PDB file of C-alpha atoms in Angstrom:
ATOM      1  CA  UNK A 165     -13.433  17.159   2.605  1.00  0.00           C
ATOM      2  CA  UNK A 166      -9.680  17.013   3.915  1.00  0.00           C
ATOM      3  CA  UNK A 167      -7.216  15.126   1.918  1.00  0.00           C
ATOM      4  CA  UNK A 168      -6.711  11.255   3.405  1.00  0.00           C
ATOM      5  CA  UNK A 169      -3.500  10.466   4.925  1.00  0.00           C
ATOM      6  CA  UNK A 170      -4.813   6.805   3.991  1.00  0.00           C
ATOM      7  CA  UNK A 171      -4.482   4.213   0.734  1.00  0.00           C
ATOM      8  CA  UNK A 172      -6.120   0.968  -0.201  1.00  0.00           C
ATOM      9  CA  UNK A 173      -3.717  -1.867  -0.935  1.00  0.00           C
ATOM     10  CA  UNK A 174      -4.679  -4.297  -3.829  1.00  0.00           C
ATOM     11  CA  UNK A 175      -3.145  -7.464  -3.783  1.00  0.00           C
ATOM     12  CA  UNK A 176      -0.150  -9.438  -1.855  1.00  0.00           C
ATOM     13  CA  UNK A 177      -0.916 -10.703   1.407  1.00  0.00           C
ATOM     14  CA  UNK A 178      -4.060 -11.636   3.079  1.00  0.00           C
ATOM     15  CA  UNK A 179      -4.018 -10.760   6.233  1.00  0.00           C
ATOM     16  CA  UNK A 180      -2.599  -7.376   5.005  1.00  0.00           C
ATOM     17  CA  UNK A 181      -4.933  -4.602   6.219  1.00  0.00           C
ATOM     18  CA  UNK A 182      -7.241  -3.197   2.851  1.00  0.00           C
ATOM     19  CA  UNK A 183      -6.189   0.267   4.544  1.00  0.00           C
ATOM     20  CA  UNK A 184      -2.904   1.305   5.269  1.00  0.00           C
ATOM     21  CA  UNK A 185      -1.457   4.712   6.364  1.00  0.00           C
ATOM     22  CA  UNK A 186      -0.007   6.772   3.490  1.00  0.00           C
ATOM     23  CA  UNK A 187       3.896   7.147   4.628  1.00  0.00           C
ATOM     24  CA  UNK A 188       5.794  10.817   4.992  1.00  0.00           C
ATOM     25  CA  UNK A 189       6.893  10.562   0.802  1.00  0.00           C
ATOM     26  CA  UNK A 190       3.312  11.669   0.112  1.00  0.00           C
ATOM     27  CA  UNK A 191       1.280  10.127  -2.745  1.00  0.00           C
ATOM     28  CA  UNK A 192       2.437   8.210  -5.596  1.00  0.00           C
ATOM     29  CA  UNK A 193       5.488   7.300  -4.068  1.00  0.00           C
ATOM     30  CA  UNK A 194       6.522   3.444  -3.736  1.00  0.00           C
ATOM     31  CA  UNK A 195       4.956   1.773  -0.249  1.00  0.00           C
ATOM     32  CA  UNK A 196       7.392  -0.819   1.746  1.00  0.00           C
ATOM     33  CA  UNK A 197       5.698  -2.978   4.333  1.00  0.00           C
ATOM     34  CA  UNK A 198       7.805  -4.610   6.744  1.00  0.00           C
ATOM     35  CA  UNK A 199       6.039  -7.902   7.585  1.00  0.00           C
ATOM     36  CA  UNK A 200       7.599 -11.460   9.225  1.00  0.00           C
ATOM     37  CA  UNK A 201      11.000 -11.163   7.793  1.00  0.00           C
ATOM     38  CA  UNK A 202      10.398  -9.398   4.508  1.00  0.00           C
ATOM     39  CA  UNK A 203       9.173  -6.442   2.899  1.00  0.00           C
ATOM     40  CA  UNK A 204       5.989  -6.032   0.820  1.00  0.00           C
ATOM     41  CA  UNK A 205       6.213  -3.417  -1.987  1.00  0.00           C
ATOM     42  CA  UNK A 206       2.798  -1.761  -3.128  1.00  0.00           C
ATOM     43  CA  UNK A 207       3.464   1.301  -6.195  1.00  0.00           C
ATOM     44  CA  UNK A 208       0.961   3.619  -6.520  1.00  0.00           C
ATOM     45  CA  UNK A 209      -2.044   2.499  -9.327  1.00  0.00           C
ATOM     46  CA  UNK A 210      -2.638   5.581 -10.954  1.00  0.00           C
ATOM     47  CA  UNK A 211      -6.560   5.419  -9.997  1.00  0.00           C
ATOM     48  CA  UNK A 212      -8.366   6.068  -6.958  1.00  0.00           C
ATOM     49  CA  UNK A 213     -11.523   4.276  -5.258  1.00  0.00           C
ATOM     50  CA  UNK A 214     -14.057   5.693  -2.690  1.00  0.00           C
ATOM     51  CA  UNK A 215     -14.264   3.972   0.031  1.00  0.00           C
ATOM     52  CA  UNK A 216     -16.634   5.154   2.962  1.00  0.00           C
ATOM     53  CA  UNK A 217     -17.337   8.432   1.380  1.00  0.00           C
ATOM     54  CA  UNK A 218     -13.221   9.597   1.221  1.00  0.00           C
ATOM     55  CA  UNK A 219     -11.597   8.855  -2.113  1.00  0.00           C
ATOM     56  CA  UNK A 220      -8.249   6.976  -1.504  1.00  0.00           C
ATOM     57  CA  UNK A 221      -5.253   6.185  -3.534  1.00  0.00           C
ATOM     58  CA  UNK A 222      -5.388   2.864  -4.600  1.00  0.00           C
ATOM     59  CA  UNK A 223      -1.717   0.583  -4.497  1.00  0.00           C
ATOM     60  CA  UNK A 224      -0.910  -2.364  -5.768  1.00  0.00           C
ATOM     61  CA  UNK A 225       1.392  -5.329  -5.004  1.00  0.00           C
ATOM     62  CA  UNK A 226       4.589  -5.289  -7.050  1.00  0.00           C
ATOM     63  CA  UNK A 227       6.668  -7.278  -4.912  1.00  0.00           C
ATOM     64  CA  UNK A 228       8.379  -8.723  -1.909  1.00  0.00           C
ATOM     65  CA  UNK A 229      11.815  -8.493  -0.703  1.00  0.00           C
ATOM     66  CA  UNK A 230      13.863 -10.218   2.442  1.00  0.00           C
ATOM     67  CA  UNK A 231      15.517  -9.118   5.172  1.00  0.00           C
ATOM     68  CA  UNK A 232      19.087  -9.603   5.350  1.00  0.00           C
ATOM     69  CA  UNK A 233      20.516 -11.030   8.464  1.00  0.00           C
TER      70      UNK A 233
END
């Protein structure tokens, strides 16, 4: 099995996907979500979950930020 370029997101937002693409930084680094006129911050949960056969990182929601003007 090749490694997933994909996580599962845990909390925040509801009409967040459950899967989101991993971003460049690689795993275990911090996840910001641009979304309406903020930013949704998921950190890595130090646990994985297998979804679909392919175990993914799981990330949680830490946090939410807005976008200056």
């Amino acid at each position: 099995m090749s490694p997933s370029n994909l996580v599962l997101l845990e909390g925040g937002p509801d009409d967040l996907p459950q899967v989101w693409p991993l971003p460049s930084g690689g795993c275990r680094e911090p996840i910001k979500i641009p979304r309406h006129n903020a930013y949704e911050h998921f950190e890595f949960a130090d646990r994985h979950r297998t979804l679909h056969g392919e175990r993914l990182p799981v990330y949680r929601w830490v946090y939410r930020t807005y976008i200056a003007e």
